[in-house]
Structures are given as C-alpha cells and as structure tokens.
C-alpha cells in the first residue's frame, strides 16, 4: 500500500473539505489516508440515519491503559469517531466502546479481562453496542486466542500498527451483514507504515503530545514493548515541526515530544538528525512556549542534548530518566547498556547544566537474580540521586522476553518486601525535595479547574510538579506566577503573585 500523506498537519476544516470530495459511488481508494476518508464518509451517512432512528446522539466511550503513546493513540481514535458522527461519553453505556490496552506488566492484562467480564451485562442491555479492543495487549497471539474463546461479546480487535484503519473496520462491522455476527480481528506485525492526515482530537486545547517516533529497538530483557510496538521508526523532522506549528496556530503552548527512547530519535532516517537538533528546531517555533519530552534512555543521552537544554528557554526543567536498577551487574543482565557510574555521571552533568532540573525515574524490583546486595545498591543510588519522584514496579514476567526464562526468579514475598522498602524511601526523598521548593515562585501553565474544589485551579510548573491555587476558570490555558506555599506530597498549595 502506498503511503500518501505523511504530515499530521491538517486541521478539522481541511479534513472536512477533503471528505466532501469523496465519491461513495466509486469503490474505496487504495491509497491512504483517502481510503479511510471514504470509510469515514460511509460511517457519517450510517450515523445520520441511525441517530434519526434512535432519536438521540451516538456515543463512543474510550478507556486508555498504559503510557503516553496509548494516550496519544486514543486521541487519534476519538478524532476518527467524532468525524464519523459519534459523541464522546464518560459512560460505558455507549454505542461504541473501546479499550486501548497495555501489556507492559501482567496486571495490565488482568485489568482488561476483568473489565471485559463486566461488559456482558451492558451488551445484553444494548445488543447493537460495538465493543472494540486495540493497543499493545492485542499484539500478543495468546491474548487474541483467549479473547476469541472466552469473550465472545467482543466485536473488533486491532493492533498498534493499524489504528488508522478504525473507520474501515467499523464500517465492515456495521454495514456488512456477513460481518455482524463475527469477531473482526485485524492485527499487523512489524509494518513500517505511518499514515497521517487523519482526524485527531486533543484532550487539552493548550497542550498536546506529538509522536516523534514509534516502536523501540532496545530489547531490555524484561520488556515486551519492542515485541508489541515493533522496530523503532522516526518521523521526518519537517513533518514534526509542521505538526507543532499547526498545533500552535490552534492555541497550543506546550508540547510533549513522545517516543520510547527519544534520545535515539532520527538515527534511522535517510538523512539522520539528532534529537538535540530536533529540539533546536522546535525551540524556534514562534508562539510555542514549553517543550517536554518522554522518555530518555540513559545510554543515548548525549552531551549535545544536555547543552541544548542548558541553552533553551523553552525546554522544561524536568527529565524522566529511567534507572531500572542501581546494580551494574543487573543493568547488564537487563540489557540496559549503562553502568551505575555512567548514570551518576549523567545526573551530575544534567544538574551542572540545568541546576534546578527535576529528575524522575522508573525502577524495577525483583528482577531475576536480584540479590539483597543488588537491591541495596538500588536504594543507595536512589538516595544519592535524590529523585523528585520515582515510579516503582514489581518485576512481572512477560512471555517471550529473555528475562522470563532466566534463572533465579525472585520469590514474590521477597520482592514485595523490597518493593515496600523502596517505596518508603522514594516517598521520603521526594517529600524532602518538594519541601525545599516551598516559598519559591514559579510560572505555572494552568491546566484545569480543580475537580474537588471549583474555586481552585490546577497547573504545572516547568519541573512538572502540580500546584493548586485560587483563581478564575478563565485562566485555564494561560501562564500565571504562583508562590508555592505548602507542600502536600503529590502537589503544592499556592497563591498567585
Ligand atoms: N521506554 C521507556 C519505558 C516504557 S515501559 C524506557 O525505556 O524508559 C515503562 C516502565 O515499565 C519501564 O521503565 C519499566 O520500569 C517498567 N517495566 C517494563 N517492563 C516491565 C516488567 N516486565 N516488569 C516490571 N516493570 C516493567
Ligand atoms: Fe522497553 Fe527498554 Fe524499549 Fe523502554 S527502552 S520500551 S524499557 S525495551
Ligand atoms: Fe503499555 Fe504499550 Fe505503553 S505495553 S507502557 S501501552 S507502549
């Protein structure tokens, strides 16, 4: 299939214009994204009739599990559904219900099975409801087999490589009589295809995520992501910059550049570009005020990038730098390709270049072969670095990864005990870090009216901390200066100055 549009730079109006040109009397085009426009048009006609028949709108409910990649994919899915004539709803009593799944740890899978079981009743109430599953978990053969056998109420399953095909799959399901009774399964493996120029929504009007690359090549020995998201592929820098410019025109002030390892961005492009260079180009975009990125792999964190951060006025003073373990021996078995010393050196360089930088991390406890000494080294490193926040994970065996068949699997009770010790340590350190910042004034991007107390606004500082402070809802999406008055652990209470 030919890749037609490569830029995610069209706004809703432009897409609507292109949709109008579609002739439904012809067979569907072969090229993307025109082919999907064709199916969106089909769905629009179907939805018009259906809404009249029901005397109410059609509702779509999307639940997202997992990371920022999935969150961004869900925005794209919602964009397609809205264009097709559905309205978003928070309720699971919907006409279209989708779980965008994650499989990074086993728990993630269990959650989805639990939720699917509960849907049986919903479907009895509304037999026309379409239940769809997509995301990383669906890239696992055993999962799809299990759902095929045990969860017959599922209508559509697709994977991480063909999200752009949603309108086509839904059209088949809704319009083709033969497909109605069958579970429609469409999973692709390892495609290079990046189809863009499709409708896409954003949760916030003033900030948004931008995919700069897809997939991962690192094969950390515990991790399933490279198997379910495929090989690393970067978007062209011109396409990324054009997308950000388009977002800024629509009122976006802060972007989050997304990739499993943004530090290796651009290496496999025909004309290679470094991530640091991409950031330099983004910095020049007029009207863009803040740049964030996620995630940085320590092995690819270059001096050039640190310099760009130091020189930048827009890059936020926060880096999420997953450590995984403080033991160089375990890091090697994890295939992380850095040592404890390499990591500490990076932290030193970062703090020298950007003194008020906030550092956050991910840590796995109970990796196969982890001894008490290895674990102590992790604790020690956590103390030495003094993270602003750390996400701690109990090691979870993922079928097909090298670690799953390693010797020395740690007993669950031992792992749990270490996990609790680590968590206590992490919480103490981040509370100390947060307390140090009280009394200082920060520029905050206001994100929303506080859900518990509508007299309060909630926003984020450059270092990614949250602060609640009294204000007016008209300030959502603007920058205000706030003094951090009291640290509450997860967030601050503050006052505008
Ligand atoms: N690409 C990112 C991480 C994506 S997954 C990176 O390299 O940093 C997010 C986190 O989940 C990882 O950093 C790791 O700490 C955790 N994780 C991944 N696989 C896991 C497993 N099998 N068991 C426990 N935690 C895991
Ligand atoms: Fe998983 Fe490692 Fe890739 Fe991160 S870098 S997604 S932990 S394989
Ligand atoms: Fe989960 Fe897939 Fe992200 S496995 S963490 S949703 S890339």
Short mmCIF file of C-alpha atoms and ligand atoms in Angstrom, two decimals:
data_model
loop_
_atom_site.label_atom_id
_atom_site.label_comp_id
_atom_site.label_asym_id
_atom_site.label_seq_id
_atom_site.Cartn_x
_atom_site.Cartn_y
_atom_site.Cartn_z
CA UNK A 1 0.00 0.00 0.00
CA UNK A 2 1.30 3.43 -0.93
CA UNK A 3 1.89 5.94 1.82
CA UNK A 4 0.20 9.09 0.70
CA UNK A 5 0.02 11.83 3.33
CA UNK A 6 2.85 11.89 5.81
CA UNK A 7 2.03 15.08 7.64
CA UNK A 8 -0.26 15.31 10.61
CA UNK A 9 -0.80 18.96 9.88
CA UNK A 10 -4.33 19.32 8.67
CA UNK A 11 -6.94 20.85 10.87
CA UNK A 12 -10.54 19.73 11.06
CA UNK A 13 -11.78 22.10 8.38
CA UNK A 14 -9.23 20.93 5.82
CA UNK A 15 -10.09 17.32 6.53
CA UNK A 16 -13.80 18.10 6.17
CA UNK A 17 -13.07 19.64 2.76
CA UNK A 18 -11.25 16.50 1.66
CA UNK A 19 -14.09 14.34 2.96
CA UNK A 20 -16.59 16.26 0.85
CA UNK A 21 -14.68 15.31 -2.29
CA UNK A 22 -15.11 11.59 -1.64
CA UNK A 23 -17.44 9.88 -4.13
CA UNK A 24 -19.20 6.99 -2.41
CA UNK A 25 -20.49 5.58 -5.71
CA UNK A 26 -16.92 4.55 -6.56
CA UNK A 27 -15.08 1.67 -4.87
CA UNK A 28 -12.85 2.63 -1.91
CA UNK A 29 -9.48 4.14 -2.96
CA UNK A 30 -6.34 2.03 -2.49
CA UNK A 31 -4.16 4.80 -1.07
CA UNK A 32 -4.13 6.11 2.49
CA UNK A 33 -5.44 8.24 4.01
CA UNK A 34 -8.03 8.68 1.21
CA UNK A 35 -9.22 5.13 1.78
CA UNK A 36 -10.04 5.96 5.40
CA UNK A 37 -11.80 9.19 4.37
CA UNK A 38 -14.04 7.02 2.21
CA UNK A 39 -14.99 4.84 5.18
CA UNK A 40 -15.48 7.85 7.45
CA UNK A 41 -17.96 9.19 4.86
CA UNK A 42 -19.76 5.83 4.83
CA UNK A 43 -19.98 5.94 8.62
CA UNK A 44 -21.24 9.52 8.57
CA UNK A 45 -24.17 8.52 6.37
CA UNK A 46 -24.88 5.48 8.50
CA UNK A 47 -24.69 7.55 11.72
CA UNK A 48 -27.12 10.17 10.37
CA UNK A 49 -29.74 7.50 9.71
CA UNK A 50 -29.11 5.71 12.98
CA UNK A 51 -29.42 8.88 15.04
CA UNK A 52 -32.78 9.68 13.43
CA UNK A 53 -33.96 6.16 14.10
CA UNK A 54 -32.90 6.29 17.76
CA UNK A 55 -33.87 9.93 18.29
CA UNK A 56 -30.62 10.55 20.18
CA UNK A 57 -26.88 11.01 19.56
CA UNK A 58 -24.50 8.07 19.12
CA UNK A 59 -21.97 7.72 21.92
CA UNK A 60 -18.37 6.50 21.96
CA UNK A 61 -16.53 5.56 25.15
CA UNK A 62 -12.76 5.08 25.08
CA UNK A 63 -10.70 3.80 28.00
CA UNK A 64 -6.93 4.12 27.76
CA UNK A 65 -4.49 1.96 29.69
CA UNK A 66 -0.71 2.37 29.73
CA UNK A 67 1.62 5.10 28.61
CA UNK A 68 1.60 8.38 26.73
CA UNK A 69 1.80 6.54 23.40
CA UNK A 70 -1.54 4.94 24.08
CA UNK A 71 -2.98 8.23 25.30
CA UNK A 72 -1.99 9.86 22.02
CA UNK A 73 -3.37 6.93 20.01
CA UNK A 74 -6.67 7.30 21.85
CA UNK A 75 -6.84 10.95 20.84
CA UNK A 76 -6.45 9.87 17.23
CA UNK A 77 -9.15 7.24 17.66
CA UNK A 78 -11.52 9.76 19.21
CA UNK A 79 -10.83 12.11 16.29
CA UNK A 80 -11.93 9.44 13.82
CA UNK A 81 -15.02 8.53 15.87
CA UNK A 82 -16.13 12.16 16.18
CA UNK A 83 -15.64 12.76 12.48
CA UNK A 84 -17.73 9.65 11.84
CA UNK A 85 -20.63 11.10 13.84
CA UNK A 86 -20.18 9.85 17.41
CA UNK A 87 -20.02 11.94 20.59
CA UNK A 88 -17.60 11.18 23.38
CA UNK A 89 -19.09 9.93 26.64
CA UNK A 90 -17.61 9.03 30.01
CA UNK A 91 -20.21 6.33 30.48
CA UNK A 92 -19.69 2.75 29.41
CA UNK A 93 -23.32 2.66 28.30
CA UNK A 94 -22.23 3.63 24.83
CA UNK A 95 -22.82 2.62 21.23
CA UNK A 96 -19.11 2.14 20.65
CA UNK A 97 -16.86 1.08 23.50
CA UNK A 98 -13.12 0.64 23.14
CA UNK A 99 -10.31 -0.40 25.45
CA UNK A 100 -6.90 0.75 24.29
CA UNK A 101 -4.81 -1.78 26.17
CA UNK A 102 -1.33 -2.01 27.70
CA UNK A 103 0.60 -5.20 28.38
CA UNK A 104 3.79 -3.93 29.98
CA UNK A 105 3.05 -5.88 33.16
CA UNK A 106 0.73 -8.80 33.76
CA UNK A 107 -1.54 -6.68 35.96
CA UNK A 108 -2.33 -4.57 32.95
CA UNK A 109 -3.74 -7.62 31.16
CA UNK A 110 -5.72 -8.78 34.18
CA UNK A 111 -7.43 -5.40 34.43
CA UNK A 112 -8.70 -5.68 30.86
CA UNK A 113 -10.03 -9.23 31.34
CA UNK A 114 -11.83 -8.05 34.48
CA UNK A 115 -13.45 -5.15 32.68
CA UNK A 116 -14.45 -7.34 29.71
CA UNK A 117 -16.24 -9.73 32.03
CA UNK A 118 -18.29 -6.85 33.43
CA UNK A 119 -19.34 -5.75 29.95
CA UNK A 120 -21.54 -8.79 29.42
CA UNK A 121 -24.49 -7.07 31.11
CA UNK A 122 -24.05 -3.87 29.13
CA UNK A 123 -24.18 -5.76 25.88
CA UNK A 124 -27.36 -7.58 26.92
CA UNK A 125 -28.97 -4.18 27.51
CA UNK A 126 -27.81 -2.79 24.17
CA UNK A 127 -27.15 -5.64 21.71
CA UNK A 128 -26.19 -3.15 18.96
CA UNK A 129 -23.29 -1.88 21.04
CA UNK A 130 -19.89 -2.38 19.35
CA UNK A 131 -17.10 -3.50 21.70
CA UNK A 132 -13.60 -2.99 20.34
CA UNK A 133 -10.12 -3.74 21.68
CA UNK A 134 -6.83 -2.35 20.48
CA UNK A 135 -3.37 -1.49 21.78
CA UNK A 136 -0.29 -3.40 22.87
CA UNK A 137 -2.03 -6.36 24.52
CA UNK A 138 -3.68 -7.22 21.21
CA UNK A 139 -0.27 -7.74 19.60
CA UNK A 140 0.07 -10.92 21.69
CA UNK A 141 -1.22 -14.05 19.96
CA UNK A 142 -2.24 -15.82 23.18
CA UNK A 143 -4.32 -12.83 24.23
CA UNK A 144 -6.27 -12.73 21.00
CA UNK A 145 -6.83 -16.50 21.18
CA UNK A 146 -8.10 -16.22 24.74
CA UNK A 147 -10.48 -13.42 23.86
CA UNK A 148 -11.70 -15.38 20.82
CA UNK A 149 -12.58 -18.27 23.11
CA UNK A 150 -13.75 -16.64 26.32
CA UNK A 151 -15.03 -13.16 25.47
CA UNK A 152 -17.34 -13.65 22.52
CA UNK A 153 -19.02 -10.29 23.13
CA UNK A 154 -16.01 -8.50 21.60
CA UNK A 155 -16.73 -7.26 18.06
CA UNK A 156 -13.47 -5.79 16.77
CA UNK A 157 -9.81 -6.35 17.63
CA UNK A 158 -6.98 -4.39 16.05
CA UNK A 159 -3.35 -3.76 16.98
CA UNK A 160 -0.83 -0.99 17.41
CA UNK A 161 0.16 -0.78 13.73
CA UNK A 162 -3.23 -0.24 12.14
CA UNK A 163 -5.06 2.23 14.34
CA UNK A 164 -5.53 4.37 11.26
CA UNK A 165 -7.85 1.64 9.86
CA UNK A 166 -10.52 2.05 12.52
CA UNK A 167 -13.11 3.64 10.19
CA UNK A 168 -12.69 0.80 7.70
CA UNK A 169 -13.04 -1.90 10.36
CA UNK A 170 -16.06 -0.24 11.92
CA UNK A 171 -17.72 0.16 8.50
CA UNK A 172 -17.29 -3.54 7.81
CA UNK A 173 -18.70 -4.42 11.20
CA UNK A 174 -21.71 -2.13 10.98
CA UNK A 175 -22.57 -2.27 7.28
CA UNK A 176 -21.65 -5.75 6.11
CA UNK A 177 -24.37 -8.18 7.16
CA UNK A 178 -21.98 -11.16 6.99
CA UNK A 179 -19.55 -9.49 9.43
CA UNK A 180 -22.18 -8.69 12.04
CA UNK A 181 -22.05 -11.97 13.88
CA UNK A 182 -18.30 -12.49 13.67
CA UNK A 183 -15.44 -11.14 15.74
CA UNK A 184 -13.41 -8.98 13.35
CA UNK A 185 -9.70 -9.41 14.02
CA UNK A 186 -7.08 -7.36 12.17
CA UNK A 187 -3.59 -7.44 13.69
CA UNK A 188 -0.47 -6.43 11.77
CA UNK A 189 3.14 -7.19 12.53
CA UNK A 190 6.21 -5.04 12.03
CA UNK A 191 4.89 -2.62 9.44
CA UNK A 192 6.86 0.49 8.60
CA UNK A 193 3.75 2.34 7.56
CA UNK A 194 2.96 5.67 9.18
CA UNK A 195 -0.38 7.00 7.92
CA UNK A 196 -1.22 10.54 8.90
CA UNK A 197 -3.53 13.38 7.98
CA UNK A 198 -6.40 11.67 9.74
CA UNK A 199 -8.73 13.50 12.08
CA UNK A 200 -7.33 13.68 15.59
CA UNK A 201 -8.53 15.19 18.81
CA UNK A 202 -6.62 16.67 21.74
CA UNK A 203 -7.64 16.40 25.35
CA UNK A 204 -6.41 19.93 26.06
CA UNK A 205 -6.57 22.87 23.66
CA UNK A 206 -3.36 24.43 25.02
CA UNK A 207 -1.04 21.44 25.30
CA UNK A 208 -0.58 18.19 23.48
CA UNK A 209 1.59 15.20 22.69
CA UNK A 210 3.42 14.77 19.39
CA UNK A 211 4.74 11.36 18.31
CA UNK A 212 8.27 11.83 17.06
CA UNK A 213 8.97 8.11 16.73
CA UNK A 214 7.27 4.77 17.09
CA UNK A 215 8.47 1.41 18.40
CA UNK A 216 11.67 0.50 20.21
CA UNK A 217 14.92 -1.26 19.33
CA UNK A 218 16.38 -1.67 22.77
CA UNK A 219 15.08 -5.04 23.87
CA UNK A 220 15.66 -4.54 27.57
CA UNK A 221 15.48 -8.15 28.69
CA UNK A 222 12.33 -7.74 30.83
CA UNK A 223 10.34 -5.61 28.41
CA UNK A 224 7.62 -6.54 25.95
CA UNK A 225 7.31 -3.15 24.25
CA UNK A 226 9.63 -3.90 21.26
CA UNK A 227 7.57 -7.00 20.51
CA UNK A 228 4.21 -5.26 20.58
CA UNK A 229 5.17 -1.88 19.15
CA UNK A 230 7.67 -3.03 16.54
CA UNK A 231 11.03 -1.59 15.48
CA UNK A 232 12.00 1.99 16.02
CA UNK A 233 10.90 4.38 13.27
CA UNK A 234 11.27 8.15 13.40
CA UNK A 235 9.07 10.69 11.70
CA UNK A 236 10.73 13.23 9.42
CA UNK A 237 11.73 16.35 11.34
CA UNK A 238 9.90 18.56 8.81
CA UNK A 239 6.65 16.68 9.49
CA UNK A 240 7.06 17.02 13.25
CA UNK A 241 7.85 20.74 13.07
CA UNK A 242 4.92 21.30 10.69
CA UNK A 243 2.60 19.48 13.09
CA UNK A 244 3.78 21.56 16.05
CA UNK A 245 3.35 24.79 14.07
CA UNK A 246 -0.18 23.73 13.21
CA UNK A 247 -0.87 22.99 16.88
CA UNK A 248 0.49 26.39 17.90
CA UNK A 249 -1.82 28.06 15.38
CA UNK A 250 -4.67 26.25 17.13
CA UNK A 251 -3.60 27.69 20.51
CA UNK A 252 -1.18 25.05 21.83
CA UNK A 253 1.54 26.44 24.10
CA UNK A 254 3.19 23.31 25.40
CA UNK A 255 4.14 20.17 23.51
CA UNK A 256 5.32 16.81 24.76
CA UNK A 257 7.52 15.00 22.25
CA UNK A 258 6.79 11.29 22.56
CA UNK A 259 8.89 8.19 21.95
CA UNK A 260 10.05 5.11 23.87
CA UNK A 261 13.58 6.44 23.63
CA UNK A 262 13.57 9.98 22.30
CA UNK A 263 17.35 10.18 22.68
CA UNK A 264 17.82 7.88 19.71
CA UNK A 265 15.41 9.90 17.55
CA UNK A 266 16.40 10.33 13.91
CA UNK A 267 19.17 7.77 13.78
CA UNK A 268 17.39 5.63 11.19
CA UNK A 269 16.17 8.44 8.94
CA UNK A 270 17.52 8.71 5.38
CA UNK A 271 19.09 11.99 6.45
CA UNK A 272 19.87 11.35 10.10
CA UNK A 273 19.04 14.10 12.61
CA UNK A 274 19.78 14.09 16.33
CA UNK A 275 17.13 14.63 18.97
CA UNK A 276 19.07 17.67 20.13
CA UNK A 277 18.80 19.12 16.62
CA UNK A 278 15.06 18.46 16.54
CA UNK A 279 14.73 20.32 19.84
CA UNK A 280 16.71 23.24 18.44
CA UNK A 281 14.29 23.47 15.53
CA UNK A 282 11.27 23.23 17.82
CA UNK A 283 12.71 26.00 20.01
CA UNK A 284 12.49 28.39 17.06
CA UNK A 285 8.74 27.97 16.63
CA UNK A 286 7.16 31.28 17.44
CA UNK A 287 4.29 31.07 19.92
CA UNK A 288 5.42 27.74 21.32
CA UNK A 289 6.34 28.32 24.95
CA UNK A 290 7.15 24.98 26.51
CA UNK A 291 8.70 21.77 25.29
CA UNK A 292 8.70 18.48 27.18
CA UNK A 293 9.78 15.02 26.07
CA UNK A 294 9.48 11.42 27.15
CA UNK A 295 11.26 9.00 27.59
CA UNK A 296 15.02 9.44 27.74
CA UNK A 297 17.14 6.31 27.76
CA UNK A 298 20.35 6.96 29.72
CA UNK A 299 22.52 5.12 27.20
CA UNK A 300 21.66 7.62 24.43
CA UNK A 301 21.62 10.84 26.47
CA UNK A 302 24.20 12.98 24.66
CA UNK A 303 26.25 15.96 25.76
CA UNK A 304 24.72 17.78 22.80
CA UNK A 305 21.25 17.28 24.29
CA UNK A 306 22.37 18.49 27.71
CA UNK A 307 23.83 21.60 26.07
CA UNK A 308 20.59 22.25 24.15
CA UNK A 309 18.67 22.00 27.41
CA UNK A 310 21.03 24.43 29.09
CA UNK A 311 20.71 26.95 26.24
CA UNK A 312 16.97 26.61 25.80
CA UNK A 313 14.33 29.00 27.05
CA UNK A 314 11.51 26.60 26.25
CA UNK A 315 12.58 23.11 27.26
CA UNK A 316 11.12 22.33 30.67
CA UNK A 317 13.44 21.66 33.56
CA UNK A 318 12.43 18.07 34.00
CA UNK A 319 13.87 14.80 32.82
CA UNK A 320 12.40 11.36 33.24
CA UNK A 321 15.47 9.14 33.21
CA UNK A 322 14.58 5.51 33.94
CA UNK A 323 17.20 3.84 36.11
CA UNK A 324 15.63 0.35 36.48
CA UNK A 325 18.34 -0.82 38.88
CA UNK A 326 21.27 0.60 40.82
CA UNK A 327 23.33 -2.55 40.33
CA UNK A 328 25.67 -2.51 37.32
CA UNK A 329 25.60 -6.29 37.29
CA UNK A 330 21.81 -6.37 36.97
CA UNK A 331 21.79 -3.50 34.48
CA UNK A 332 23.94 -5.66 32.26
CA UNK A 333 21.54 -8.61 32.50
CA UNK A 334 18.69 -6.21 31.86
CA UNK A 335 20.50 -5.19 28.65
CA UNK A 336 20.34 -1.52 29.60
CA UNK A 337 23.84 -0.78 28.30
CA UNK A 338 24.95 1.67 31.01
CA UNK A 339 26.50 1.21 34.42
CA UNK A 340 25.66 2.78 37.74
CA UNK A 341 28.68 5.07 37.27
CA UNK A 342 27.57 6.14 33.78
CA UNK A 343 24.18 7.00 35.21
CA UNK A 344 25.57 9.05 38.08
CA UNK A 345 27.81 10.95 35.69
CA UNK A 346 24.77 11.88 33.58
CA UNK A 347 22.96 13.15 36.66
CA UNK A 348 25.96 15.27 37.54
CA UNK A 349 26.19 16.75 34.05
CA UNK A 350 22.47 17.46 33.93
CA UNK A 351 22.48 19.21 37.29
CA UNK A 352 25.51 21.26 36.33
CA UNK A 353 23.87 22.38 33.07
CA UNK A 354 20.37 22.91 34.48
CA UNK A 355 20.73 23.38 38.25
CA UNK A 356 17.01 23.33 39.11
CA UNK A 357 16.20 20.32 36.92
CA UNK A 358 13.72 17.83 38.37
CA UNK A 359 14.66 14.20 37.90
CA UNK A 360 12.18 11.34 37.90
CA UNK A 361 12.73 7.68 37.19
CA UNK A 362 11.40 4.13 36.84
CA UNK A 363 12.75 1.29 38.97
CA UNK A 364 12.07 -2.44 38.78
CA UNK A 365 12.28 -4.54 41.94
CA UNK A 366 12.68 -8.31 41.94
CA UNK A 367 14.30 -8.76 38.53
CA UNK A 368 15.55 -12.38 38.15
CA UNK A 369 18.76 -12.90 40.09
CA UNK A 370 18.39 -9.71 42.17
CA UNK A 371 20.21 -10.27 45.45
CA UNK A 372 19.89 -8.28 48.65
CA UNK A 373 23.18 -6.58 47.70
CA UNK A 374 21.87 -5.59 44.26
CA UNK A 375 18.79 -4.17 45.89
CA UNK A 376 20.83 -2.24 48.47
CA UNK A 377 22.71 -0.67 45.57
CA UNK A 378 19.41 0.50 44.09
CA UNK A 379 18.38 2.02 47.42
CA UNK A 380 21.75 3.66 47.68
CA UNK A 381 21.53 5.16 44.22
CA UNK A 382 18.03 6.46 44.90
CA UNK A 383 19.41 8.28 47.94
CA UNK A 384 22.42 9.60 46.06
CA UNK A 385 20.41 10.99 43.15
CA UNK A 386 17.53 12.27 45.27
CA UNK A 387 14.71 11.87 42.77
CA UNK A 388 11.80 14.26 42.68
CA UNK A 389 9.66 11.23 42.00
CA UNK A 390 10.16 7.59 41.12
CA UNK A 391 7.77 5.04 39.69
CA UNK A 392 8.48 1.69 41.27
CA UNK A 393 7.45 -1.60 39.67
CA UNK A 394 7.44 -5.17 40.86
CA UNK A 395 9.12 -7.24 38.17
CA UNK A 396 6.50 -9.01 36.10
CA UNK A 397 7.30 -11.93 33.84
CA UNK A 398 6.40 -11.25 30.19
CA UNK A 399 6.18 -14.26 27.90
CA UNK A 400 8.67 -14.14 25.06
CA UNK A 401 11.15 -11.80 26.75
CA UNK A 402 14.62 -13.17 27.67
CA UNK A 403 14.13 -12.45 31.38
CA UNK A 404 11.08 -14.70 31.54
CA UNK A 405 13.26 -17.79 31.20
CA UNK A 406 16.17 -16.58 33.34
CA UNK A 407 17.20 -18.50 36.40
CA UNK A 408 16.87 -17.07 39.88
CA UNK A 409 13.33 -15.72 39.70
CA UNK A 410 12.89 -13.83 42.97
CA UNK A 411 10.29 -15.17 45.42
CA UNK A 412 7.19 -12.95 45.41
CA UNK A 413 7.35 -12.29 49.16
CA UNK A 414 11.00 -11.23 48.93
CA UNK A 415 10.28 -8.93 46.01
CA UNK A 416 7.27 -7.43 47.79
CA UNK A 417 9.28 -6.73 50.91
CA UNK A 418 11.97 -4.95 48.87
CA UNK A 419 9.33 -3.08 46.92
CA UNK A 420 7.81 -1.71 50.15
CA UNK A 421 11.21 -0.64 51.44
CA UNK A 422 11.99 1.13 48.19
CA UNK A 423 8.63 2.86 48.10
CA UNK A 424 9.07 4.21 51.63
CA UNK A 425 12.50 5.52 50.73
CA UNK A 426 11.30 7.11 47.48
CA UNK A 427 8.37 8.80 49.21
CA UNK A 428 10.58 10.24 51.94
CA UNK A 429 13.09 11.61 49.47
CA UNK A 430 10.52 13.15 47.17
CA UNK A 431 8.76 14.77 50.15
CA UNK A 432 12.08 16.32 51.22
CA UNK A 433 12.74 17.52 47.69
CA UNK A 434 9.28 19.03 47.39
CA UNK A 435 9.54 20.76 50.76
CA UNK A 436 12.74 22.50 49.66
CA UNK A 437 10.87 24.20 46.84
CA UNK A 438 8.20 25.80 49.06
CA UNK A 439 8.34 29.58 49.23
CA UNK A 440 9.61 29.94 45.66
CA UNK A 441 7.69 31.49 42.78
CA UNK A 442 7.10 29.59 39.52
CA UNK A 443 5.45 30.15 36.17
CA UNK A 444 2.54 27.75 36.00
CA UNK A 445 0.58 26.63 32.98
CA UNK A 446 -2.99 26.38 34.27
CA UNK A 447 -4.49 23.06 33.18
CA UNK A 448 -7.94 22.86 34.70
CA UNK A 449 -10.40 23.85 37.37
CA UNK A 450 -9.81 21.62 40.38
CA UNK A 451 -12.28 18.77 40.35
CA UNK A 452 -12.82 18.68 44.11
CA UNK A 453 -12.93 22.43 44.74
CA UNK A 454 -14.03 24.68 41.88
CA UNK A 455 -12.52 27.79 43.50
CA UNK A 456 -9.09 26.27 42.84
CA UNK A 457 -7.12 25.95 39.62
CA UNK A 458 -4.58 23.23 38.93
CA UNK A 459 -1.44 23.75 36.91
CA UNK A 460 2.09 22.56 36.34
CA UNK A 461 5.48 24.15 36.78
CA UNK A 462 8.39 23.66 34.43
CA UNK A 463 9.66 20.89 36.76
CA UNK A 464 6.36 19.10 36.20
CA UNK A 465 5.05 19.46 39.76
CA UNK A 466 1.34 20.12 40.30
CA UNK A 467 0.02 23.10 42.22
CA UNK A 468 -3.49 24.05 43.28
CA UNK A 469 -4.25 27.73 43.86
CA UNK A 470 -7.25 30.07 43.99
CA UNK A 471 -8.08 31.55 40.60
CA UNK A 472 -10.62 32.04 37.87
CA UNK A 473 -11.56 29.47 35.27
CA UNK A 474 -10.82 32.00 32.50
CA UNK A 475 -7.16 31.44 33.36
CA UNK A 476 -7.17 27.84 32.18
CA UNK A 477 -4.63 27.53 29.37
CA UNK A 478 -2.67 30.63 30.42
CA UNK A 479 0.58 31.12 32.33
CA UNK A 480 0.46 32.64 35.82
CA UNK A 481 3.08 33.20 38.50
CA UNK A 482 2.39 31.27 41.66
CA UNK A 483 4.16 31.06 45.00
CA UNK A 484 4.33 27.51 46.36
CA UNK A 485 3.07 27.88 49.92
CA UNK A 486 2.67 24.38 51.22
CA UNK A 487 3.88 21.01 50.02
CA UNK A 488 1.36 18.18 50.21
CA UNK A 489 3.47 15.39 48.83
CA UNK A 490 1.88 14.91 45.42
CA UNK A 491 1.12 18.59 44.92
CA UNK A 492 1.50 22.07 46.37
CA UNK A 493 -0.98 24.63 47.58
CA UNK A 494 -0.06 28.04 46.21
CA UNK A 495 -1.06 31.68 45.67
CA UNK A 496 -0.85 33.88 42.62
CA UNK A 497 1.67 36.69 42.89
N1 LIG B 1 10.66 3.22 27.12
C1 LIG B 1 10.62 3.53 28.47
C2 LIG B 1 9.78 2.63 29.33
C3 LIG B 1 8.50 2.10 28.89
S1 LIG B 1 7.76 0.95 29.97
C4 LIG B 1 12.03 3.40 28.98
O1 LIG B 1 12.83 2.70 28.45
O2 LIG B 1 12.28 4.02 29.95
C5 LIG B 1 7.67 1.85 31.49
C6 LIG B 1 8.33 1.19 32.62
O3 LIG B 1 7.72 -0.03 32.93
C7 LIG B 1 9.78 0.82 32.41
O4 LIG B 1 10.64 1.89 32.57
C8 LIG B 1 10.00 -0.25 33.45
O5 LIG B 1 10.42 0.31 34.67
C9 LIG B 1 8.62 -0.84 33.64
N2 LIG B 1 8.58 -2.20 33.11
C10 LIG B 1 8.71 -2.60 31.83
N3 LIG B 1 8.63 -3.94 31.73
C11 LIG B 1 8.44 -4.41 32.99
C12 LIG B 1 8.28 -5.71 33.56
N4 LIG B 1 8.32 -6.80 32.81
N5 LIG B 1 8.10 -5.80 34.90
C13 LIG B 1 8.07 -4.70 35.66
N6 LIG B 1 8.22 -3.46 35.19
C14 LIG B 1 8.40 -3.30 33.86
FE1 LIG B 2 11.17 -1.34 27.00
FE2 LIG B 2 13.72 -0.82 27.16
FE3 LIG B 2 12.40 -0.11 24.97
FE4 LIG B 2 11.97 1.16 27.24
S1 LIG B 2 13.88 1.13 26.10
S2 LIG B 2 10.44 0.42 25.84
S3 LIG B 2 12.19 -0.43 28.78
S4 LIG B 2 12.79 -2.19 25.69
FE1 LIG B 3 1.96 -0.30 27.79
FE2 LIG B 3 2.24 -0.37 25.21
FE3 LIG B 3 2.86 1.82 26.51
S1 LIG B 3 2.71 -2.01 26.60
S2 LIG B 3 3.50 1.07 28.50
S3 LIG B 3 0.85 0.96 26.37
S4 LIG B 3 3.88 1.03 24.72
#
